[in-house]
mmCIF file of C-alpha atoms in Angstrom:
data_model
loop_
_atom_site.group_PDB
_atom_site.id
_atom_site.type_symbol
_atom_site.label_atom_id
_atom_site.label_comp_id
_atom_site.label_asym_id
_atom_site.label_seq_id
_atom_site.Cartn_x
_atom_site.Cartn_y
_atom_site.Cartn_z
ATOM 1 C CA MET A 1 -18.534 -1.480 -43.798
ATOM 2 C CA ALA A 2 -20.304 -4.717 -43.063
ATOM 3 C CA GLN A 3 -18.656 -6.277 -46.068
ATOM 4 C CA THR A 4 -15.238 -5.019 -45.000
ATOM 5 C CA GLU A 5 -15.732 -6.320 -41.504
ATOM 6 C CA GLY A 6 -16.826 -9.691 -42.807
ATOM 7 C CA ALA A 7 -13.545 -9.994 -44.659
ATOM 8 C CA VAL A 8 -11.371 -9.554 -41.577
ATOM 9 C CA LYS A 9 -8.781 -12.286 -41.477
ATOM 10 C CA PHE A 10 -6.475 -13.082 -38.614
ATOM 11 C CA THR A 11 -3.102 -14.560 -39.382
ATOM 12 C CA ALA A 12 -1.889 -15.411 -35.889
ATOM 13 C CA VAL A 13 -2.924 -15.754 -32.283
ATOM 14 C CA LYS A 14 -0.165 -14.956 -29.825
ATOM 15 C CA PRO A 15 -0.608 -15.267 -26.104
ATOM 16 C CA GLN A 16 1.245 -12.509 -24.308
ATOM 17 C CA LEU A 17 2.535 -12.945 -20.795
ATOM 18 C CA MET A 18 3.345 -9.815 -18.843
ATOM 19 C CA VAL A 19 6.133 -9.953 -16.309
ATOM 20 C CA LYS A 20 7.804 -7.260 -14.271
ATOM 21 C CA ALA A 21 10.372 -5.368 -16.301
ATOM 22 C CA PRO A 22 13.492 -6.591 -14.505
ATOM 23 C CA ARG A 23 12.338 -10.191 -14.837
ATOM 24 C CA THR A 24 11.772 -10.425 -18.577
ATOM 25 C CA VAL A 25 15.161 -12.023 -19.106
ATOM 26 C CA ASP A 26 14.483 -14.479 -16.268
ATOM 27 C CA ALA A 27 11.131 -15.382 -17.743
ATOM 28 C CA VAL A 28 12.563 -16.028 -21.182
ATOM 29 C CA GLN A 29 15.217 -18.242 -19.657
ATOM 30 C CA PHE A 30 12.623 -20.106 -17.604
ATOM 31 C CA TYR A 31 10.383 -20.874 -20.586
ATOM 32 C CA LYS A 32 13.409 -22.063 -22.537
ATOM 33 C CA THR A 33 14.586 -24.305 -19.704
ATOM 34 C CA ALA A 34 11.222 -25.568 -18.512
ATOM 35 C CA PHE A 35 9.385 -26.044 -21.786
ATOM 36 C CA GLY A 36 12.078 -25.982 -24.447
ATOM 37 C CA ALA A 37 10.834 -22.743 -25.942
ATOM 38 C CA VAL A 38 13.077 -21.206 -28.575
ATOM 39 C CA GLU A 39 13.671 -17.510 -29.008
ATOM 40 C CA GLY A 40 12.114 -16.455 -32.273
ATOM 41 C CA GLY A 41 14.917 -14.116 -33.113
ATOM 42 C CA SER A 42 16.564 -11.169 -31.539
ATOM 43 C CA ALA A 43 14.818 -9.891 -28.496
ATOM 44 C CA CYS A 44 12.212 -7.441 -29.536
ATOM 45 C CA CYS A 45 12.320 -3.811 -28.526
ATOM 46 C CA PRO A 46 15.668 -3.939 -26.810
ATOM 47 C CA ARG A 47 16.604 -0.829 -24.935
ATOM 48 C CA PRO A 48 19.927 0.267 -23.576
ATOM 49 C CA THR A 49 21.158 -1.824 -20.739
ATOM 50 C CA THR A 50 20.014 -1.136 -17.241
ATOM 51 C CA GLU A 51 22.113 0.647 -14.663
ATOM 52 C CA GLN A 52 23.313 -2.788 -13.610
ATOM 53 C CA GLY A 53 24.448 -3.511 -17.143
ATOM 54 C CA LEU A 54 21.752 -6.096 -17.780
ATOM 55 C CA PRO A 55 19.923 -6.137 -21.076
ATOM 56 C CA ASN A 56 16.664 -4.320 -20.616
ATOM 57 C CA ILE A 57 14.444 -6.412 -22.841
ATOM 58 C CA LEU A 58 10.907 -5.150 -23.074
ATOM 59 C CA CYS A 59 9.493 -7.835 -25.321
ATOM 60 C CA ALA A 60 10.676 -11.235 -26.488
ATOM 61 C CA VAL A 61 9.058 -13.717 -28.817
ATOM 62 C CA LEU A 62 9.314 -17.416 -28.043
ATOM 63 C CA GLU A 63 8.369 -20.265 -30.309
ATOM 64 C CA LEU A 64 6.835 -23.285 -28.625
ATOM 65 C CA ALA A 65 5.013 -26.173 -30.277
ATOM 66 C CA GLY A 66 4.282 -24.150 -33.381
ATOM 67 C CA CYS A 67 2.909 -21.219 -31.407
ATOM 68 C CA SER A 68 4.402 -17.828 -30.715
ATOM 69 C CA LEU A 69 4.379 -16.627 -27.135
ATOM 70 C CA VAL A 70 5.256 -13.049 -26.322
ATOM 71 C CA VAL A 71 6.896 -12.288 -22.990
ATOM 72 C CA TYR A 72 6.769 -8.628 -22.276
ATOM 73 C CA SER A 73 7.079 -6.103 -19.526
ATOM 74 C CA ASP A 74 4.831 -3.146 -19.123
ATOM 75 C CA GLU A 75 6.495 -0.320 -17.310
ATOM 76 C CA SER A 76 3.127 1.217 -16.586
ATOM 77 C CA ALA A 77 1.904 -1.895 -14.801
ATOM 78 C CA PRO A 78 1.317 -1.562 -11.088
ATOM 79 C CA VAL A 79 3.996 -3.044 -8.900
ATOM 80 C CA GLY A 80 3.093 -6.524 -7.780
ATOM 81 C CA SER A 81 0.890 -7.226 -10.758
ATOM 82 C CA GLU A 82 2.952 -10.083 -12.139
ATOM 83 C CA GLY A 83 1.028 -13.061 -13.371
ATOM 84 C CA ILE A 84 -2.172 -11.229 -14.056
ATOM 85 C CA GLY A 85 -1.316 -9.794 -17.419
ATOM 86 C CA THR A 86 -2.286 -12.404 -19.959
ATOM 87 C CA GLN A 87 -3.491 -10.908 -23.205
ATOM 88 C CA LEU A 88 -4.214 -12.546 -26.507
ATOM 89 C CA CYS A 89 -2.872 -10.866 -29.606
ATOM 90 C CA LEU A 90 -4.700 -11.282 -32.894
ATOM 91 C CA GLU A 91 -2.672 -10.306 -35.917
ATOM 92 C CA THR A 92 -4.458 -8.833 -38.917
ATOM 93 C CA LYS A 93 -3.930 -6.319 -41.688
ATOM 94 C CA ASP A 94 -7.336 -4.803 -40.980
ATOM 95 C CA VAL A 95 -6.984 -3.445 -37.475
ATOM 96 C CA GLU A 96 -9.835 -0.929 -37.677
ATOM 97 C CA ALA A 97 -12.268 -3.352 -39.291
ATOM 98 C CA ALA A 98 -11.398 -6.063 -36.797
ATOM 99 C CA ILE A 99 -11.976 -3.778 -33.840
ATOM 100 C CA SER A 100 -15.197 -2.474 -35.305
ATOM 101 C CA LYS A 101 -16.482 -5.990 -35.859
ATOM 102 C CA ALA A 102 -15.558 -7.062 -32.334
ATOM 103 C CA VAL A 103 -17.282 -4.002 -30.872
ATOM 104 C CA ARG A 104 -20.420 -4.708 -32.863
ATOM 105 C CA ALA A 105 -20.356 -8.222 -31.422
ATOM 106 C CA GLY A 106 -20.230 -6.880 -27.886
ATOM 107 C CA ALA A 107 -16.612 -6.064 -27.085
ATOM 108 C CA VAL A 108 -15.543 -2.695 -25.715
ATOM 109 C CA ALA A 109 -12.684 -0.827 -27.364
ATOM 110 C CA GLU A 110 -10.059 0.363 -24.916
ATOM 111 C CA GLY A 111 -7.995 3.382 -25.837
ATOM 112 C CA GLU A 112 -6.982 4.480 -29.284
ATOM 113 C CA ILE A 113 -5.142 2.620 -31.994
ATOM 114 C CA THR A 114 -1.461 3.350 -31.535
ATOM 115 C CA GLU A 115 1.544 2.966 -33.764
ATOM 116 C CA GLY A 116 4.300 0.817 -32.340
ATOM 117 C CA GLY A 117 3.063 1.266 -28.836
ATOM 118 C CA GLY A 118 2.266 -1.050 -26.022
ATOM 119 C CA ALA A 119 4.143 -4.293 -25.809
ATOM 120 C CA CYS A 120 4.903 -4.313 -29.485
ATOM 121 C CA CYS A 121 7.728 -3.238 -31.671
ATOM 122 C CA GLY A 122 5.985 -1.445 -34.447
ATOM 123 C CA GLY A 123 2.786 -2.031 -36.259
ATOM 124 C CA ARG A 124 -0.588 -0.643 -35.356
ATOM 125 C CA VAL A 125 -2.193 -1.848 -32.163
ATOM 126 C CA GLY A 126 -5.689 -1.555 -30.802
ATOM 127 C CA LYS A 127 -7.262 -3.192 -27.808
ATOM 128 C CA VAL A 128 -10.690 -4.573 -26.995
ATOM 129 C CA ARG A 129 -12.104 -6.170 -23.870
ATOM 130 C CA ASP A 130 -14.609 -8.918 -24.579
ATOM 131 C CA PRO A 131 -17.835 -9.441 -22.615
ATOM 132 C CA PHE A 132 -16.102 -12.144 -20.575
ATOM 133 C CA GLY A 133 -13.335 -9.903 -19.304
ATOM 134 C CA TYR A 134 -10.518 -10.931 -21.634
ATOM 135 C CA VAL A 135 -8.323 -8.380 -23.349
ATOM 136 C CA TRP A 136 -7.436 -8.869 -27.001
ATOM 137 C CA LEU A 137 -4.783 -6.883 -28.785
ATOM 138 C CA ILE A 138 -5.630 -6.372 -32.429
ATOM 139 C CA CYS A 139 -2.315 -5.797 -34.175
ATOM 140 C CA SER A 140 -1.026 -5.357 -37.655
ATOM 141 C CA PRO A 141 1.984 -7.474 -38.549
ATOM 142 C CA SER A 142 5.118 -5.506 -37.792
ATOM 143 C CA ASN A 143 8.060 -5.505 -40.106
ATOM 144 C CA ASN A 144 10.614 -3.366 -38.385
ATOM 145 C CA CYS A 145 11.824 -6.053 -36.039
ATOM 146 C CA ALA A 146 14.020 -9.111 -36.396
ATOM 147 C CA VAL A 147 10.963 -11.259 -35.816
ATOM 148 C CA LYS A 148 7.324 -10.568 -36.330
ATOM 149 C CA CYS A 149 5.742 -9.710 -33.080
ATOM 150 C CA CYS A 150 3.026 -7.580 -31.777
ATOM 151 C CA MET B 1 15.572 -39.001 -15.677
ATOM 152 C CA ALA B 2 17.459 -36.031 -17.028
ATOM 153 C CA GLN B 3 17.616 -37.696 -20.402
ATOM 154 C CA THR B 4 13.898 -38.436 -20.362
ATOM 155 C CA GLU B 5 13.116 -34.906 -19.349
ATOM 156 C CA GLY B 6 15.325 -33.535 -22.063
ATOM 157 C CA ALA B 7 13.285 -35.403 -24.622
ATOM 158 C CA VAL B 8 9.976 -33.831 -23.644
ATOM 159 C CA LYS B 9 8.216 -32.566 -26.734
ATOM 160 C CA PHE B 10 5.144 -30.411 -26.819
ATOM 161 C CA THR B 11 2.785 -30.746 -29.741
ATOM 162 C CA ALA B 12 0.427 -27.853 -29.101
ATOM 163 C CA VAL B 13 -0.107 -24.716 -27.061
ATOM 164 C CA LYS B 14 -3.744 -23.948 -26.371
ATOM 165 C CA PRO B 15 -4.852 -20.871 -24.506
ATOM 166 C CA GLN B 16 -7.811 -21.652 -22.307
ATOM 167 C CA LEU B 17 -10.342 -19.017 -21.369
ATOM 168 C CA MET B 18 -12.520 -19.685 -18.361
ATOM 169 C CA VAL B 19 -16.019 -18.287 -18.353
ATOM 170 C CA LYS B 20 -18.907 -18.795 -15.988
ATOM 171 C CA ALA B 21 -20.717 -22.040 -16.678
ATOM 172 C CA PRO B 22 -23.974 -20.599 -17.987
ATOM 173 C CA ARG B 23 -22.072 -18.333 -20.368
ATOM 174 C CA THR B 24 -19.953 -20.870 -22.222
ATOM 175 C CA VAL B 25 -22.392 -20.971 -25.115
ATOM 176 C CA ASP B 26 -22.485 -17.171 -25.223
ATOM 177 C CA ALA B 27 -18.706 -16.994 -25.245
ATOM 178 C CA VAL B 28 -18.389 -19.474 -28.086
ATOM 179 C CA GLN B 29 -20.930 -17.481 -30.082
ATOM 180 C CA PHE B 30 -19.116 -14.236 -29.330
ATOM 181 C CA TYR B 31 -15.728 -15.503 -30.497
ATOM 182 C CA LYS B 32 -17.335 -16.847 -33.663
ATOM 183 C CA THR B 33 -19.092 -13.560 -34.388
ATOM 184 C CA ALA B 34 -16.363 -11.171 -33.292
ATOM 185 C CA PHE B 35 -13.266 -12.942 -34.561
ATOM 186 C CA GLY B 36 -14.532 -15.534 -37.011
ATOM 187 C CA ALA B 37 -13.477 -18.449 -34.834
ATOM 188 C CA VAL B 38 -14.672 -21.847 -35.975
ATOM 189 C CA GLU B 39 -15.771 -24.618 -33.668
ATOM 190 C CA GLY B 40 -13.247 -27.400 -33.906
ATOM 191 C CA GLY B 41 -15.869 -30.093 -33.804
ATOM 192 C CA SER B 42 -18.575 -31.109 -31.468
ATOM 193 C CA ALA B 43 -18.564 -29.258 -28.231
ATOM 194 C CA CYS B 44 -16.323 -31.050 -25.847
ATOM 195 C CA CYS B 45 -17.585 -32.601 -22.671
ATOM 196 C CA PRO B 46 -21.247 -31.946 -23.294
ATOM 197 C CA ARG B 47 -23.505 -32.712 -20.388
ATOM 198 C CA PRO B 48 -27.235 -33.065 -20.254
ATOM 199 C CA THR B 49 -29.107 -29.892 -20.847
ATOM 200 C CA THR B 50 -29.665 -27.487 -18.033
ATOM 201 C CA GLU B 51 -32.962 -27.128 -16.223
ATOM 202 C CA GLN B 52 -33.791 -24.414 -18.720
ATOM 203 C CA GLY B 53 -33.193 -26.820 -21.574
ATOM 204 C CA LEU B 54 -30.020 -25.099 -22.729
ATOM 205 C CA PRO B 55 -27.012 -27.158 -23.713
ATOM 206 C CA ASN B 56 -24.674 -27.317 -20.760
ATOM 207 C CA ILE B 57 -21.340 -27.165 -22.546
ATOM 208 C CA LEU B 58 -18.388 -27.384 -20.220
ATOM 209 C CA CYS B 59 -15.641 -27.067 -22.784
ATOM 210 C CA ALA B 60 -15.488 -26.056 -26.428
ATOM 211 C CA VAL B 61 -12.565 -25.906 -28.800
ATOM 212 C CA LEU B 62 -12.353 -23.054 -31.270
ATOM 213 C CA GLU B 63 -9.966 -22.753 -34.180
ATOM 214 C CA LEU B 64 -8.697 -19.265 -34.928
ATOM 215 C CA ALA B 65 -5.799 -18.304 -37.174
ATOM 216 C CA GLY B 66 -4.264 -21.749 -36.935
ATOM 217 C CA CYS B 67 -4.484 -21.843 -33.157
ATOM 218 C CA SER B 68 -6.807 -23.773 -30.887
ATOM 219 C CA LEU B 69 -8.537 -21.837 -28.149
ATOM 220 C CA VAL B 70 -10.403 -23.662 -25.416
ATOM 221 C CA VAL B 71 -13.404 -21.988 -23.833
ATOM 222 C CA TYR B 72 -14.362 -23.729 -20.662
ATOM 223 C CA SER B 73 -16.298 -23.340 -17.502
ATOM 224 C CA ASP B 74 -15.080 -24.437 -14.143
ATOM 225 C CA GLU B 75 -17.906 -25.216 -11.790
ATOM 226 C CA SER B 76 -15.544 -24.956 -8.878
ATOM 227 C CA ALA B 77 -14.572 -21.399 -9.760
ATOM 228 C CA PRO B 78 -15.683 -18.711 -7.364
ATOM 229 C CA VAL B 79 -18.649 -16.670 -8.472
ATOM 230 C CA GLY B 80 -17.571 -13.455 -10.109
ATOM 231 C CA SER B 81 -14.233 -14.777 -11.237
ATOM 232 C CA GLU B 82 -14.874 -14.411 -14.936
ATOM 233 C CA GLY B 83 -12.064 -13.049 -16.988
ATOM 234 C CA ILE B 84 -9.322 -14.051 -14.637
ATOM 235 C CA GLY B 85 -9.000 -17.671 -15.639
ATOM 236 C CA THR B 86 -6.546 -17.731 -18.505
ATOM 237 C CA GLN B 87 -4.431 -20.862 -18.553
ATOM 238 C CA LEU B 88 -2.066 -22.145 -21.180
ATOM 239 C CA CYS B 89 -2.302 -25.807 -22.066
ATOM 240 C CA LEU B 90 0.782 -27.618 -23.302
ATOM 241 C CA GLU B 91 0.073 -30.926 -24.974
ATOM 242 C CA THR B 92 2.601 -33.729 -24.647
ATOM 243 C CA LYS B 93 2.778 -37.498 -24.408
ATOM 244 C CA ASP B 94 5.171 -37.201 -21.470
ATOM 245 C CA VAL B 95 3.101 -35.510 -18.814
ATOM 246 C CA GLU B 96 5.160 -36.656 -15.842
ATOM 247 C CA ALA B 97 8.503 -35.834 -17.442
ATOM 248 C CA ALA B 98 7.255 -32.447 -18.573
ATOM 249 C CA ILE B 99 6.033 -31.543 -15.097
ATOM 250 C CA SER B 100 9.224 -32.796 -13.521
ATOM 251 C CA LYS B 101 11.314 -30.728 -15.898
ATOM 252 C CA ALA B 102 9.252 -27.609 -15.263
ATOM 253 C CA VAL B 103 9.518 -28.071 -11.521
ATOM 254 C CA ARG B 104 13.266 -28.477 -11.748
ATOM 255 C CA ALA B 105 13.343 -25.196 -13.667
ATOM 256 C CA GLY B 106 11.472 -23.413 -10.900
ATOM 257 C CA ALA B 107 7.764 -24.081 -11.397
ATOM 258 C CA VAL B 108 5.538 -25.409 -8.636
ATOM 259 C CA ALA B 109 3.320 -28.412 -9.279
ATOM 260 C CA GLU B 110 -0.283 -27.870 -8.256
ATOM 261 C CA GLY B 111 -2.360 -30.899 -7.327
ATOM 262 C CA GLU B 112 -2.034 -34.382 -8.710
ATOM 263 C CA ILE B 113 -2.112 -35.609 -12.260
ATOM 264 C CA THR B 114 -5.702 -36.489 -13.029
ATOM 265 C CA GLU B 115 -7.332 -38.528 -15.728
ATOM 266 C CA GLY B 116 -9.911 -36.695 -17.796
ATOM 267 C CA GLY B 117 -10.356 -34.082 -15.153
ATOM 268 C CA GLY B 118 -10.303 -30.350 -15.146
ATOM 269 C CA ALA B 119 -11.415 -28.555 -18.230
ATOM 270 C CA CYS B 120 -10.542 -31.453 -20.454
ATOM 271 C CA CYS B 121 -12.364 -34.336 -21.937
ATOM 272 C CA GLY B 122 -10.033 -37.186 -21.309
ATOM 273 C CA GLY B 123 -6.325 -37.499 -21.283
ATOM 274 C CA ARG B 124 -4.029 -37.009 -18.345
ATOM 275 C CA VAL B 125 -3.718 -33.538 -16.932
ATOM 276 C CA GLY B 126 -1.258 -31.978 -14.533
ATOM 277 C CA LYS B 127 -0.782 -28.380 -13.567
ATOM 278 C CA VAL B 128 2.187 -26.181 -12.735
ATOM 279 C CA ARG B 129 2.455 -22.549 -11.728
ATOM 280 C CA ASP B 130 5.534 -20.819 -13.089
ATOM 281 C CA PRO B 131 7.672 -18.349 -11.130
ATOM 282 C CA PHE B 132 5.854 -15.476 -12.832
ATOM 283 C CA GLY B 133 2.407 -16.514 -11.668
ATOM 284 C CA TYR B 134 1.109 -18.190 -14.803
ATOM 285 C CA VAL B 135 -0.645 -21.541 -14.708
ATOM 286 C CA TRP B 136 0.213 -24.159 -17.312
ATOM 287 C CA LEU B 137 -1.790 -27.303 -17.863
ATOM 288 C CA ILE B 138 0.383 -30.174 -18.998
ATOM 289 C CA CYS B 139 -1.926 -32.525 -20.858
ATOM 290 C CA SER B 140 -1.685 -35.683 -22.868
ATOM 291 C CA PRO B 141 -3.511 -35.627 -26.181
ATOM 292 C CA SER B 142 -7.026 -36.937 -25.657
ATOM 293 C CA ASN B 143 -8.641 -39.306 -28.092
ATOM 294 C CA ASN B 144 -12.084 -39.896 -26.693
ATOM 295 C CA CYS B 145 -13.587 -36.712 -28.007
ATOM 296 C CA ALA B 146 -14.754 -35.523 -31.395
ATOM 297 C CA VAL B 147 -11.884 -33.090 -31.398
ATOM 298 C CA LYS B 148 -8.581 -33.158 -29.643
ATOM 299 C CA CYS B 149 -8.709 -30.941 -26.671
ATOM 300 C CA CYS B 150 -7.311 -30.765 -23.236
#
């Protein structure tokens, strides 16, 4: 186990910014206008349009200065919680080993590993909270989306 | 102005994680142990050792999966505020133009542009809060440090 954990490799770090569900499209537009971010492909996890006919994007990947940012909405988030939902996603093929290693170092696992859940469009996702209060998503690369995201 | 703003280019995105001042060293060690992060060079902005003889690091740059993470302490932060201080740093040579463009897109500038202030070791630093509550540091690349950081 120790050897497996030692071999954990991360292939990407992706900051994730949570916004209220109806504002995901606004947020994507803002980051494009304000910072010149570029959409990394089709919006991720699109769902049928809203009652108002607007696209109900749940997750979008933006490319900015060589980094991927994920803008996502979490329907389970409490109302009024915008701007407090930064998470850092670490992408790896070894989700279990990565979580185990982080926990041994002092992080606390939160919830179970899920398949295609959370803010992501596929792939396996686990979550740990580090001793300093930050939440890290440990995700496997997903392939069933126009762009890789987690 | 519009033309200048249109030409704003960002060269890096660096998530910054605020921790309480005495715990910066612990946090750096944790991210190395848990995730295999590598220190990007000498700790940034070192100050004389604390009364207990411990190194009083104010800012450290970690490299992880091709991304730079900045772990920093903010002595002005309220006690007990750990884990709520995520900021995203955008590095650019055009700090003023970048801030102006962001503000025109809907962000709110916070404070003045400072030289070598904040969590950074040199360079010019401004700050904007976007309409979704997230704080972005707009920083010029700094050269007076063992590693580039902001």
